Structures are given as C-alpha cells and as structure tokens.
Coordinates of C-alpha atoms in Angstrom, one line a residue:
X2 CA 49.5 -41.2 -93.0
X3 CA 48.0 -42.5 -89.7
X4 CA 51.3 -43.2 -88.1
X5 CA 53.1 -40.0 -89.4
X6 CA 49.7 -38.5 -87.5
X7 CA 50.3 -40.4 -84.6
X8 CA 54.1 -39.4 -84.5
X9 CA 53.2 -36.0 -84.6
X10 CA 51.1 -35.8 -82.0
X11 CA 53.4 -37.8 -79.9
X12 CA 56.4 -35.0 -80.4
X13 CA 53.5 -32.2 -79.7
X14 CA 53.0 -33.9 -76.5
X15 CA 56.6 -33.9 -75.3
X16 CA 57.3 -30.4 -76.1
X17 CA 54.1 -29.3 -73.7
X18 CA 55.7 -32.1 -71.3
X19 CA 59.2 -30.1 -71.4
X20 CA 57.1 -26.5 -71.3
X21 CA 55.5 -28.6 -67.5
X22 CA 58.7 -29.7 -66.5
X23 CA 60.5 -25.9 -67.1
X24 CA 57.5 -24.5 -64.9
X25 CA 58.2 -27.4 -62.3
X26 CA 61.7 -26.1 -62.1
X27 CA 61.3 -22.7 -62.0
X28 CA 58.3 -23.2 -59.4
X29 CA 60.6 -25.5 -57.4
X30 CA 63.1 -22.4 -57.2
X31 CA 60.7 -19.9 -56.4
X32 CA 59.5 -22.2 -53.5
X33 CA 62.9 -22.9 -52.4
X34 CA 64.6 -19.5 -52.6
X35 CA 61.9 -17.2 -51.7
X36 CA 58.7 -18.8 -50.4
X37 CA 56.5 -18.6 -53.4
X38 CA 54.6 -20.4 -55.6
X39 CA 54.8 -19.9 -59.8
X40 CA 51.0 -18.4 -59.3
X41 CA 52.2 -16.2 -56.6
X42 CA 55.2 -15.4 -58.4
X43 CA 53.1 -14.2 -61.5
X44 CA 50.3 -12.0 -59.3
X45 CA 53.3 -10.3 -57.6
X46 CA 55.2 -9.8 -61.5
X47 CA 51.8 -8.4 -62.5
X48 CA 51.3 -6.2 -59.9
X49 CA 55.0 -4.9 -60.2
X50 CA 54.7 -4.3 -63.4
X51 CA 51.3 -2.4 -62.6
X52 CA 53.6 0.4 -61.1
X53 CA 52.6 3.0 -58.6
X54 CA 49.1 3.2 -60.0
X55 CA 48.0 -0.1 -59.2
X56 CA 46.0 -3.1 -60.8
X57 CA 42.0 -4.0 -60.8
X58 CA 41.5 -7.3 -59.3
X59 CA 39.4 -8.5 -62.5
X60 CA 42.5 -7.0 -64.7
X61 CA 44.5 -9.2 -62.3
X62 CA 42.7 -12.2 -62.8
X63 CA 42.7 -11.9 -66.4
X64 CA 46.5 -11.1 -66.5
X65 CA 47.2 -14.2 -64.5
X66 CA 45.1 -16.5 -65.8
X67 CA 43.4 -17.3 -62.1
X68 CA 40.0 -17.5 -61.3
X69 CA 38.0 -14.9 -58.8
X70 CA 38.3 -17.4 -55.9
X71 CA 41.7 -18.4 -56.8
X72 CA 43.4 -14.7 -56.7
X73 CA 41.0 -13.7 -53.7
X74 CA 43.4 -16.5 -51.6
X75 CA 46.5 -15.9 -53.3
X76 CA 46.3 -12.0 -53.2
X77 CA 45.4 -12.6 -48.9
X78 CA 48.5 -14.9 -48.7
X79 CA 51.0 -12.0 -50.2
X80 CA 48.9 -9.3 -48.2
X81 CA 49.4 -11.5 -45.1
X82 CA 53.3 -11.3 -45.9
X83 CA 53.2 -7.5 -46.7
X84 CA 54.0 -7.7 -50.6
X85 CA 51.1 -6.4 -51.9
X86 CA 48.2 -4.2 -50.7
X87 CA 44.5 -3.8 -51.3
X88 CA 43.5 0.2 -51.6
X89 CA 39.7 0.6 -52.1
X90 CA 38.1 3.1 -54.1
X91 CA 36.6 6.2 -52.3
X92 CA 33.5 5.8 -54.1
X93 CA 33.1 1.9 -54.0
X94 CA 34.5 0.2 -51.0
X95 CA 34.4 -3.3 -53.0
X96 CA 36.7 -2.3 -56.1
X97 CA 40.1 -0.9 -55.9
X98 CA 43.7 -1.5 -56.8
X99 CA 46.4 -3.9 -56.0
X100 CA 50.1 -2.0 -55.6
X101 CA 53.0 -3.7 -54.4
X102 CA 55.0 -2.8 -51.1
X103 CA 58.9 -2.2 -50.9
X104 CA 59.2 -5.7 -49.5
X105 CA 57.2 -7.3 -52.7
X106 CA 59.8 -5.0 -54.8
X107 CA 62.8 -6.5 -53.3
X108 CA 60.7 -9.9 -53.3
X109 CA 59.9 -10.1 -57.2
X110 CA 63.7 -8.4 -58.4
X111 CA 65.1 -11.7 -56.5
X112 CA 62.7 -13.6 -58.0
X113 CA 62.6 -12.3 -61.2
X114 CA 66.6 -12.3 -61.4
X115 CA 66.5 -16.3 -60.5
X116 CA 63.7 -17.2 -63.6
X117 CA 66.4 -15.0 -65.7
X118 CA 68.6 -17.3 -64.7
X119 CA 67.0 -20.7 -64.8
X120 CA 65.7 -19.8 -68.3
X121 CA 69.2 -18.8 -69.4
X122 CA 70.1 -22.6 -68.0
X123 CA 67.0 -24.2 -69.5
X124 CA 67.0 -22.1 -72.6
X125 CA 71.1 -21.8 -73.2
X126 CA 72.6 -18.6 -74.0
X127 CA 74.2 -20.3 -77.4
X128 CA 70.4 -20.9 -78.8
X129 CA 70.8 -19.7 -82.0
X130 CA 68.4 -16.4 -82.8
X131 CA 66.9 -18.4 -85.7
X132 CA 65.6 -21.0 -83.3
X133 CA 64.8 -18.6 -81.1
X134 CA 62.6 -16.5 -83.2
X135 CA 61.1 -20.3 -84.3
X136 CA 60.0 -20.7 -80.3
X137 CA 58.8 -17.3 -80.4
X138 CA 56.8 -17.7 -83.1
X139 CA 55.4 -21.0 -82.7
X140 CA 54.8 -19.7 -78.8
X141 CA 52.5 -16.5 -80.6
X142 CA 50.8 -18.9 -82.9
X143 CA 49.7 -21.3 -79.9
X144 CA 48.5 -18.1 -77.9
X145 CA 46.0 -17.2 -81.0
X146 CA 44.9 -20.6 -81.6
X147 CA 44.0 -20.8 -77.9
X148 CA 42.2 -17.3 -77.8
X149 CA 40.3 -18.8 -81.2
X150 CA 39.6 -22.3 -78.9
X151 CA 38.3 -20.1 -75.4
X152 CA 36.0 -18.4 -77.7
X153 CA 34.3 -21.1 -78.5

C-alpha cells in the first residue's frame, strides 16, 4: 500500500511538473514574441476582458492571483508602455479602474492568438473529448480543493 502511495504521488508530481513546463513555454513565447511576461500577459487578459468599463485594482489582484505590491509594479510597467491606463474615481482619488488602450488590444489579440496556438501544440487537436472533459474535470476539482485549502 505504501509503495502504490508513493507511486501515486510520484505521477501527481509529474503532471504539476508538465502544467510548470507548459507555463514555461508559453511564458517563453510571450517574452519572445511580444515583450511580456505570463503575469503581464494575464493582467492585460483580465483587463481586456474587463471591457470599456474597466477593472478595480483589488478585483485585479484577485483575478490574477498577484499580490498588492506585485500588480502595483506590473500594472506601472504596462502603463509605462501605453497598454493599460489608471482612471481614478471623482470622488476618491486613490480607487479607480484599470481599462486597456488600443495598443494593449492589438497587444493581447497577438498574444492571446499565440497561447491558442501553443496549447493547440501542447494540448493536440486529436485529444479525444473524453479525455478532455477528464482534464477539465480533474482541473475544476483541483480549483475547489485549493479554495477548501486557502481557507484554512
């Protein structure tokens, strides 16, 4: 029983070792083809995704998984290139939203378009849907258990 245990936790390892390596490769093509990082890459996504009326930093942060000090210097590294922009609140200078600029569009469609294609290299086109729907639903049941663990 110990050694099936150990064997177990040995093929757990790997697959988290293959999910590093896929964000390794896509981070390695972000950097490459359009000057970004993956946490870059995932504020801009976010804030695309936000549309015209914008995103909260702390929604942001939350979204993306970063802490407050950690977005604060990757939101001033995208501003500084003119992707995304900062508009404060009338009635509290210190909030306000985070809205993406025509370059960050054209920016994040590229981008977006090349993880489309990695993943369709990484993750074949000729994956059967029953596996598919087996990474899908092991990938939801890993997400609740880590909610359940951050609780804690």
């Amino acid at each position: 029983r110990d050694m099936n245990q150990e064997k177990r936790a040995r093929e757990i390892e790997q697959f988290f070792i293959t999910i590093t390596r896929a964000s390794a490769a896509l981070e390695a093509t972000l950097k490459r083809e359009f000057g970004l990082s993956l946490g870059e890459y995932r504020v801009l996504d976010e804030v695309a995704s936000a549309g015209k009326i914008g995103i909260r930093m702390g929604e942001l942060a939350q979204s993306v998984i970063f802490s407050p000090s950690r977005l604060t210097h990757t939101y001033r590294r995208l501003a500084d290139r003119d992707l995304i922009v900062r508009t404060a609140y009338e009635f509290d200078r210190r909030g306000g939203t985070i809205t993406i600029t025509d370059a960050g569009k054209k920016l994040v469609t590229s981008a977006q378009q090349a993880e489309r294609a990695l993943l369709r290299d990484i993750i074949s086109d000729d994956i059967s849907d029953e596996d598919l729907n087996v990474l899908i639903r092991v990938g939801s049941d890993v997400n609740t258990r880590l909610d359940e663990v951050e609780k804690r």
